Coordinates of C-alpha atoms in Angstrom, one line a residue:
M120 CA -64.2 53.7 17.3
V121 CA -66.8 55.3 15.0
P122 CA -70.5 54.2 15.3
F123 CA -72.2 51.9 12.8
K124 CA -74.0 53.4 9.8
N125 CA -77.7 53.1 10.1
K126 CA -77.3 52.4 13.8
N127 CA -81.0 52.3 14.5
S128 CA -81.7 49.7 11.9
F129 CA -78.8 47.7 13.2
H130 CA -80.1 47.6 16.7
Q131 CA -83.6 46.8 15.4
R132 CA -82.2 43.7 13.7
I133 CA -80.3 42.8 16.9
L134 CA -83.5 43.2 19.0
S135 CA -85.6 41.1 16.6
R136 CA -83.0 38.3 16.5
N137 CA -82.6 38.4 20.3
L138 CA -86.4 38.2 21.0
K139 CA -86.5 35.2 18.6
C140 CA -83.7 33.5 20.4
H141 CA -85.4 33.8 23.7
K142 CA -88.5 32.2 22.2
I143 CA -86.5 29.3 20.8
Y144 CA -84.0 28.7 23.5
G145 CA -85.8 30.0 26.5
N146 CA -85.2 26.7 28.4
H147 CA -81.4 26.9 27.9
I148 CA -78.8 28.9 29.6
L149 CA -77.8 30.8 26.5
K150 CA -79.3 34.3 26.6
C151 CA -78.3 35.3 23.1
R152 CA -76.5 38.5 23.8
C153 CA -76.6 41.2 21.2
Y154 CA -73.5 39.8 19.4
F155 CA -75.6 36.8 18.3
A156 CA -73.9 35.7 15.0
I157 CA -73.8 39.3 13.8
M158 CA -70.4 39.3 12.2
Y159 CA -69.7 42.9 11.6
L160 CA -66.5 44.9 12.0
K161 CA -66.3 48.6 12.3
S162 CA -64.0 50.3 9.8
F163 CA -62.1 53.5 10.4
N164 CA -64.4 55.4 8.0
G165 CA -67.6 54.2 9.5
G166 CA -68.3 51.5 7.0
I167 CA -69.3 47.9 7.8
F168 CA -67.3 44.8 7.1
M169 CA -68.0 41.2 8.0
L170 CA -65.6 38.8 9.5
Y171 CA -63.6 37.1 6.8
R172 CA -64.5 33.4 6.6
K173 CA -62.6 31.0 4.3
I174 CA -65.7 28.9 3.7
E175 CA -67.3 31.9 1.9
S176 CA -65.5 31.1 -1.4
L177 CA -66.4 27.4 -1.2
I178 CA -70.1 28.3 -0.8
E179 CA -70.0 30.8 -3.6
E180 CA -68.1 28.5 -6.0
H181 CA -70.6 25.7 -5.3
L182 CA -73.6 27.9 -5.8
K183 CA -72.2 29.2 -9.1
S184 CA -71.3 25.7 -10.4
D185 CA -73.5 23.4 -12.4
S186 CA -73.4 20.7 -9.6
K187 CA -76.8 19.1 -8.9
K188 CA -75.6 18.2 -5.4
I189 CA -77.1 20.3 -2.6
L190 CA -74.4 21.9 -0.3
L191 CA -75.0 20.9 3.3
I192 CA -73.0 22.9 5.9
D193 CA -72.4 21.0 9.1
G194 CA -70.9 22.3 12.3
A195 CA -71.4 23.2 16.0
R196 CA -73.9 25.9 16.9
Q197 CA -72.8 29.5 17.2
I198 CA -69.9 29.3 14.7
G199 CA -71.6 31.5 12.0
K200 CA -73.1 29.1 9.5
T201 CA -76.4 30.9 9.1
Y202 CA -74.8 34.3 8.7
I203 CA -72.2 33.4 6.0
I204 CA -74.9 31.5 4.0
N205 CA -77.2 34.5 4.3
Y206 CA -74.4 36.8 3.1
V207 CA -73.5 34.7 0.1
G208 CA -77.1 33.8 -0.8
K209 CA -78.3 37.4 -0.9
K210 CA -75.3 38.5 -2.9
L211 CA -75.8 35.9 -5.6
F212 CA -79.5 35.4 -5.9
E213 CA -82.3 37.9 -6.7
N214 CA -84.8 35.7 -4.8
Y215 CA -83.5 34.4 -1.5
I216 CA -85.7 32.3 0.8
E217 CA -84.6 31.3 4.3
I218 CA -86.5 28.7 6.3
N219 CA -85.4 27.9 9.9
M220 CA -86.7 24.5 10.8
I221 CA -86.2 24.9 14.5
E222 CA -88.4 28.0 14.4
D223 CA -91.0 26.1 12.3
S224 CA -90.9 23.1 14.8
L225 CA -91.7 25.6 17.6
G226 CA -94.4 27.4 15.6
D227 CA -96.6 26.4 12.8
R228 CA -94.9 23.1 12.0
L229 CA -95.5 23.5 8.3
F230 CA -92.7 21.1 7.4
E231 CA -93.3 18.5 10.1
N232 CA -95.0 16.0 7.7
T233 CA -93.6 17.3 4.4
K234 CA -92.5 14.1 2.7
T235 CA -92.9 14.9 -1.1
V236 CA -91.4 17.5 -3.4
E237 CA -94.9 18.8 -4.2
D238 CA -95.8 19.3 -0.5
F239 CA -92.5 21.0 0.1
Y240 CA -93.1 23.5 -2.7
L241 CA -96.6 24.2 -1.4
Q242 CA -95.3 24.9 2.2
V243 CA -92.6 27.2 0.9
S244 CA -95.1 29.0 -1.3
M245 CA -97.1 29.9 1.9
L246 CA -94.1 31.7 3.2
A247 CA -92.5 33.2 0.1
G248 CA -94.5 32.2 -3.0
D249 CA -93.6 35.5 -4.7
K250 CA -89.9 34.7 -4.6
M251 CA -90.2 31.2 -6.2
K252 CA -88.9 32.1 -9.6
S253 CA -86.3 30.3 -11.8
K254 CA -83.6 28.0 -10.6
E255 CA -80.9 30.6 -11.6
S256 CA -82.5 33.4 -9.6
T257 CA -83.9 31.5 -6.6
L258 CA -82.0 30.1 -3.6
I259 CA -83.9 28.2 -0.9
F260 CA -81.9 28.0 2.3
I261 CA -83.0 25.2 4.7
D262 CA -81.5 26.1 8.0
E263 CA -81.4 23.9 11.1
I264 CA -82.4 20.9 8.9
Q265 CA -81.7 18.5 11.7
A266 CA -85.0 19.6 13.4
Y267 CA -86.8 17.5 10.7
P268 CA -84.6 14.5 9.8
H269 CA -87.0 13.4 7.0
L270 CA -86.0 16.6 5.1
L271 CA -82.5 15.1 4.7
T272 CA -84.0 12.3 2.7
L273 CA -86.1 14.8 0.8
L274 CA -83.0 16.7 -0.4
K275 CA -82.4 13.8 -2.9
F276 CA -85.7 14.4 -4.6
L277 CA -85.4 18.2 -4.5
S278 CA -82.1 17.8 -6.2
Q279 CA -83.5 15.5 -8.9
D280 CA -86.4 17.8 -9.5
N281 CA -83.9 20.6 -10.1
K282 CA -86.5 23.4 -10.0
F283 CA -84.7 25.7 -7.6
T284 CA -81.2 26.1 -6.2
Y285 CA -80.8 24.8 -2.6
I286 CA -78.4 25.0 0.3
A287 CA -78.9 23.6 3.8
S288 CA -77.2 23.8 7.2
G289 CA -77.5 22.3 10.6
S290 CA -76.0 21.1 13.7
L291 CA -75.7 17.5 15.0
L292 CA -75.9 16.4 11.4
G293 CA -73.5 13.5 12.0
V294 CA -75.9 12.2 14.6
T295 CA -79.0 12.9 12.5
L296 CA -77.6 11.3 9.4
S297 CA -76.7 8.1 11.3
Q298 CA -80.3 7.8 12.4
T299 CA -81.8 8.6 9.0
T300 CA -83.1 5.5 7.2
S301 CA -82.4 6.8 3.7
I302 CA -79.2 8.9 3.4
P303 CA -79.1 10.9 0.2
M304 CA -75.3 10.7 -0.1
G305 CA -75.2 11.0 -3.9
S306 CA -77.3 14.1 -3.8
I307 CA -75.5 16.2 -1.1
R308 CA -72.1 17.6 -0.5
K309 CA -71.5 17.8 3.2
V310 CA -68.9 20.3 4.4
R311 CA -67.9 20.8 8.0
M312 CA -67.5 24.4 9.3
Y313 CA -65.5 25.4 12.3
P314 CA -65.0 28.5 14.5
L315 CA -62.6 31.1 13.2
D316 CA -59.1 29.7 12.8
F317 CA -56.0 31.8 13.6
E318 CA -55.6 33.2 10.1
E319 CA -59.2 34.4 10.1
F320 CA -58.6 35.9 13.5
L321 CA -55.6 37.8 12.0
Y322 CA -57.9 39.2 9.3
A323 CA -60.4 40.3 11.9
N324 CA -57.7 42.2 13.7
G325 CA -56.8 44.2 10.7
M326 CA -53.9 42.2 9.2
N327 CA -54.0 42.2 5.4
G328 CA -53.6 39.4 2.9
L329 CA -50.2 40.6 1.7
V330 CA -48.7 40.3 5.1
I331 CA -50.2 36.8 5.6
S332 CA -49.1 35.7 2.2
S333 CA -45.6 36.9 2.9
M334 CA -45.6 34.9 6.2
R335 CA -46.8 31.9 4.4
K336 CA -43.9 32.1 2.0
K337 CA -41.5 32.4 4.9
F338 CA -43.0 29.2 6.4
E339 CA -42.8 27.3 3.1
R340 CA -39.1 28.3 2.8
L341 CA -38.6 27.5 6.5
E342 CA -37.5 31.1 7.3
A343 CA -38.1 33.0 10.5
L344 CA -39.8 36.3 10.9
D345 CA -37.9 39.3 12.2
E346 CA -38.0 40.1 15.8
S347 CA -40.7 42.8 15.7
M348 CA -43.0 40.8 13.5
H349 CA -42.5 37.7 15.6
N350 CA -43.5 39.7 18.8
K351 CA -46.6 41.0 17.0
M352 CA -47.6 37.5 15.9
L353 CA -47.0 36.0 19.3
D354 CA -49.1 38.8 20.9
L355 CA -52.0 38.1 18.5
F356 CA -51.6 34.4 19.0
R357 CA -51.9 34.7 22.8
K358 CA -54.9 37.0 22.4
F359 CA -56.4 34.3 20.1
L360 CA -55.9 31.8 23.0
L361 CA -58.1 34.1 25.2
V362 CA -60.7 35.1 22.6
G363 CA -60.9 31.9 20.5
G364 CA -62.8 31.7 17.3
L365 CA -66.5 31.9 18.2
P366 CA -67.8 34.8 16.1
D367 CA -69.8 36.4 19.0
A368 CA -66.7 36.3 21.2
V369 CA -64.4 37.7 18.5
N370 CA -66.9 40.6 17.9
A371 CA -67.2 41.2 21.6
Y372 CA -63.4 41.5 21.8
L373 CA -63.1 43.8 18.8
E374 CA -66.0 46.0 20.1
T375 CA -65.0 46.3 23.7
K376 CA -61.6 44.8 24.4
N377 CA -63.3 43.6 27.6
I378 CA -62.4 40.1 28.8
Q379 CA -65.5 39.9 30.9
A380 CA -67.7 40.5 27.8
V381 CA -65.8 37.8 25.9
R382 CA -66.0 35.3 28.8
D383 CA -69.8 35.9 29.3
I384 CA -70.4 34.8 25.7
Q385 CA -68.0 31.9 25.9
N386 CA -69.5 30.7 29.2
E387 CA -73.1 30.9 27.7
I388 CA -72.1 29.0 24.6
H389 CA -70.2 26.4 26.6
D390 CA -73.3 25.9 28.8
Y391 CA -75.5 25.7 25.7
Y392 CA -73.3 23.0 24.2
A393 CA -73.6 21.0 27.4
A394 CA -77.4 21.6 27.5
D395 CA -77.7 20.2 24.0
A396 CA -77.0 16.8 25.4
S397 CA -80.4 16.9 27.1
K398 CA -81.9 16.4 23.6
Y399 CA -80.5 12.9 23.5
D400 CA -82.3 10.0 25.1
D401 CA -82.6 9.8 28.9
E402 CA -80.2 6.8 29.1
K403 CA -77.3 8.5 27.4
K404 CA -77.7 12.3 28.0
L405 CA -76.2 12.2 31.5
K406 CA -73.1 10.3 30.3
I407 CA -72.7 12.7 27.3
R408 CA -72.8 15.6 29.7
R409 CA -70.3 13.9 32.0
I410 CA -67.8 13.2 29.2
Y411 CA -68.1 16.8 27.9
D412 CA -67.6 18.3 31.4
L413 CA -64.5 16.1 31.9
I414 CA -62.7 17.4 28.9
P415 CA -60.9 20.4 30.6
S416 CA -59.8 18.3 33.6
N417 CA -58.6 15.5 31.3
M418 CA -56.5 18.1 29.5
E419 CA -54.7 19.0 32.8
N420 CA -53.7 15.3 33.3
K421 CA -50.3 14.2 32.1
K422 CA -51.7 11.7 29.6
K423 CA -54.6 14.0 28.6
R424 CA -56.7 11.1 27.3
V425 CA -60.2 10.0 28.3
V426 CA -60.3 7.7 31.3
V427 CA -63.4 5.7 30.8
Q428 CA -63.6 4.6 34.4
S429 CA -64.1 8.2 35.5
I430 CA -67.2 8.7 33.4
E431 CA -69.5 6.7 35.7
N432 CA -66.9 5.8 38.3
K433 CA -67.4 2.1 37.4
R434 CA -64.7 -0.5 36.9
G435 CA -64.7 -2.7 33.9
K436 CA -66.1 -0.2 31.5
T437 CA -64.4 0.1 28.1
F438 CA -64.6 2.6 25.2
N439 CA -67.1 0.4 23.5
H440 CA -69.6 1.1 26.3
Y441 CA -69.6 4.8 25.4
A442 CA -69.2 4.7 21.6
D443 CA -72.6 6.5 21.0
E444 CA -71.7 9.2 23.6
F445 CA -68.4 9.9 21.9
D446 CA -70.0 9.9 18.5
Y447 CA -72.5 12.4 19.7
L448 CA -69.9 14.9 21.0
I449 CA -67.7 14.5 17.9
G450 CA -70.6 14.6 15.5
A451 CA -72.1 17.7 17.1
G452 CA -68.8 19.4 16.5
I453 CA -68.3 20.5 20.1
A454 CA -65.4 18.0 20.8
L455 CA -62.4 17.2 18.6
N456 CA -61.1 13.7 18.7
V457 CA -57.5 12.5 18.4
Q458 CA -57.1 8.7 18.1
A459 CA -54.2 6.7 19.5
I460 CA -51.8 4.8 17.3
S461 CA -48.9 2.5 18.4
N462 CA -47.7 1.4 15.0
P463 CA -47.8 4.4 12.7
T464 CA -47.9 3.3 9.1
F465 CA -49.3 5.2 6.2
P466 CA -52.3 5.8 5.9
L467 CA -52.7 6.4 9.6
I468 CA -56.4 5.5 9.7
E469 CA -55.5 1.9 8.9
S470 CA -53.3 1.7 12.0
T471 CA -56.0 2.8 14.5
G472 CA -57.3 0.2 16.9
K473 CA -56.3 1.0 20.4
N474 CA -59.1 2.0 22.7
L475 CA -57.4 5.2 23.6
L476 CA -58.8 8.6 22.7
K477 CA -58.2 12.3 23.5
L478 CA -61.0 14.8 23.3
Y479 CA -60.4 18.6 23.0
L480 CA -62.9 21.4 23.2
N481 CA -63.8 22.8 19.8
D482 CA -62.8 26.4 20.9
V483 CA -59.6 27.3 22.7
G484 CA -61.3 30.5 24.1
I485 CA -63.8 28.3 26.0
L486 CA -61.0 26.3 27.5
T487 CA -59.0 29.3 28.7
G488 CA -62.2 30.8 30.2
I489 CA -62.7 27.6 32.1
L490 CA -59.1 27.3 33.3
Y491 CA -58.2 30.9 34.0
G492 CA -61.5 33.0 34.1
N493 CA -60.8 36.7 33.6
N494 CA -57.1 36.5 34.5
I495 CA -55.5 37.3 31.2
K496 CA -52.0 37.4 32.7
A497 CA -52.0 33.6 32.8
V498 CA -52.0 33.6 29.0
L499 CA -50.6 36.9 27.9
N500 CA -47.6 37.0 30.2
D501 CA -45.0 34.3 30.3
E502 CA -45.9 33.1 33.8
R503 CA -43.5 30.5 35.0
S504 CA -46.0 29.0 37.4
I505 CA -48.6 28.4 34.6
N506 CA -48.3 25.4 32.2
L507 CA -50.1 26.2 29.0
G508 CA -49.5 22.8 27.5
S509 CA -53.2 21.8 27.3
V510 CA -54.1 25.2 25.8
Y511 CA -51.4 25.0 23.2
E512 CA -52.4 21.4 22.3
T513 CA -56.1 22.5 22.0
V514 CA -55.3 25.3 19.6
V515 CA -53.1 23.1 17.5
A516 CA -55.7 20.4 17.3
S517 CA -58.4 22.9 16.3
E518 CA -56.1 24.4 13.6
L519 CA -55.1 21.1 12.1
I520 CA -58.7 19.7 12.0
A521 CA -60.1 22.9 10.6
H522 CA -57.5 22.6 7.8
G523 CA -58.7 19.2 6.8
H524 CA -56.3 16.9 8.7
K525 CA -57.5 13.7 10.6
L526 CA -55.6 13.7 13.9
F527 CA -53.9 10.9 15.6
Y528 CA -51.3 10.7 18.4
Y529 CA -48.5 8.2 19.1
D530 CA -48.9 6.1 22.2
N531 CA -46.3 3.6 23.3
R532 CA -46.1 2.3 26.9
S533 CA -42.3 2.1 26.8
K534 CA -41.4 5.0 24.5
G535 CA -43.9 7.6 25.5
E536 CA -46.3 9.8 23.5
V537 CA -46.0 12.2 20.5
D538 CA -48.7 14.9 20.5
Y539 CA -50.0 14.6 16.9
L540 CA -49.5 12.6 13.8
I541 CA -50.8 13.6 10.4
D542 CA -50.6 11.9 7.0
D543 CA -48.1 13.1 4.4
Y544 CA -49.3 12.0 1.0
N545 CA -46.1 13.0 -0.8
S546 CA -43.7 10.7 1.1
L547 CA -46.5 8.2 2.1
S548 CA -45.5 8.5 5.7
A549 CA -46.6 10.0 9.0
V550 CA -45.5 13.5 10.1
P551 CA -45.2 13.9 13.9
I552 CA -45.9 17.2 15.5
E553 CA -44.8 18.0 19.1
V554 CA -46.3 21.0 20.9
K555 CA -44.2 22.9 23.4
S556 CA -45.5 25.8 25.5
G557 CA -42.4 26.4 27.6
K558 CA -38.8 27.2 27.1
D559 CA -37.6 23.6 27.1
Y560 CA -38.8 23.0 23.6
T561 CA -35.8 21.0 22.6
I562 CA -36.5 18.3 25.2
H563 CA -38.6 15.6 23.6
S564 CA -37.3 12.1 24.2
A565 CA -40.4 10.3 22.8
L566 CA -40.1 12.3 19.5
N567 CA -36.4 11.5 19.3
S568 CA -37.1 7.8 19.6
F569 CA -40.0 8.0 17.2
V570 CA -38.1 9.6 14.3
K571 CA -35.2 7.2 14.8
N572 CA -37.4 4.1 14.4
E573 CA -36.7 3.0 10.8
D574 CA -39.8 0.9 10.7
Y575 CA -41.9 4.2 10.7
H576 CA -40.1 5.7 7.7
I577 CA -40.3 9.2 9.2
Q578 CA -39.0 11.8 6.8
K579 CA -39.6 15.0 8.8
A580 CA -41.0 16.0 12.2
F581 CA -42.0 19.4 13.6
V582 CA -41.8 21.0 17.0
V583 CA -43.9 24.1 17.5
S584 CA -43.1 26.5 20.3
N585 CA -42.8 30.2 21.2
E586 CA -39.3 30.3 19.8
R587 CA -38.8 32.8 16.9
T588 CA -36.0 31.0 15.1
V589 CA -36.5 28.3 12.6
S590 CA -33.9 25.5 12.8
M591 CA -33.4 21.9 11.9
K592 CA -31.7 19.1 13.8
G593 CA -31.6 15.9 11.9
K594 CA -35.2 15.2 10.8
I595 CA -36.7 17.5 13.4
V596 CA -37.7 21.1 12.3
Y597 CA -38.3 23.7 15.0
I598 CA -40.8 26.4 14.0
P599 CA -42.8 29.1 15.9
I600 CA -46.2 28.1 17.1
Y601 CA -48.2 30.5 14.9
Y602 CA -46.9 28.8 11.7
I603 CA -49.3 26.0 12.5
M604 CA -51.9 28.1 10.6
F605 CA -50.1 27.1 7.4
F606 CA -50.4 23.4 7.9
Q607 CA -53.1 23.1 5.3
H608 CA -54.3 19.7 4.1
G609 CA -52.5 19.1 0.8
L610 CA -49.4 21.1 1.8
E611 CA -47.1 18.4 0.6
D612 CA -46.1 20.4 -2.4
S613 CA -44.6 23.2 -0.4
E614 CA -40.9 23.3 0.4
A615 CA -41.6 23.0 4.1
M616 CA -43.0 19.5 3.6
R617 CA -40.5 18.3 1.0
F618 CA -37.9 15.8 1.9

């Protein structure tokens, strides 16, 4: 592959960012390798492209709108929040000001006691007073805002003052907002960002929009791809299981095609996520770390759900004893939650109530690294001795949640489990989804019983697997696993979801 243009400048930026990372996160395991959130792709003619992220258009549309609400991008660390905001902000605004509050908290602490709009302007002017022009030409980006929770409250007054344009981002915002005395909900628009999904991974690997659009239409008409295209998609899907969607890991794969380089990054970020729990209070941090560390082993169990007795090895403990710990992991974006339902009626959220919960890691690449290390054959080859059920369930969960779905699963002691349930707002019923990683994808007794239950009013169910063909048996539709990338929230108007 051809080298980057302005290579020396590029490496200088890398070095500067790397040194800064060591200063901030020196006590953590993360070493901030040179891929740190630099989302570039090499083109064949030597140009530079960034990884395509769907949230870019949302950010751009909001900043161009007349909305007085401040956009707040939430999400786990190391998923590319800062980079994409930088990219859009510098593209749209002549005067772009970025303030990292973690850096400030470890340095001059200019914003530690900033409680008024006037004080905020004064502190910003000390850093970039020459860029504080008009609202139309000036964007102030408050990064890592969770370092100073009082700034979340201040956003309301900055919005009301309307002197500049603002955008903010952070991690652990769900946790921070819950601990904030005055939540500025009428003044902010909070959007959750996730690692790259499979569609974004396809773009990163050179697939163009016309091909993806053509596949989307095939899905909507419930048509299969031809054999050669199916094989290509299945190959990319399996590589996605290995690489995952963390931007650093994706870039490492694109740069080197070296699984060791990818795994090094994934392992560091996984350790970093676990180390984040140490920022919580002493009483809960060990339990948070224990729950997080148990997620991969829980996935290998038949039921895959959290067993509360295994957290502290104490009898008599219930989910209520660990509510804060679960909220932390989910709010931090490093764990995805799927709640149990035994009586699935629309909307599904009204049917929750069982103290059963499944947790998945936020990135499938981290999971395959934990389970299989550098052995790519376990995923790329169709090894009979390897059960990829937990891996497939993880990637389906991350796709559905990234596409706006709230996830539930069906649990009935006598009738078994169905992997996922999502709401269908067209038929006002639940849509069950069963995930199959093996060749026995037509065997699903629990799903059969589920769709036959007239009390549930099920109109259509899906089974996703490696099988190329698309077929329908009664209410159950069989589709290839990669079509899960088209299960967008609000898909009810497509033919695939019509009944």
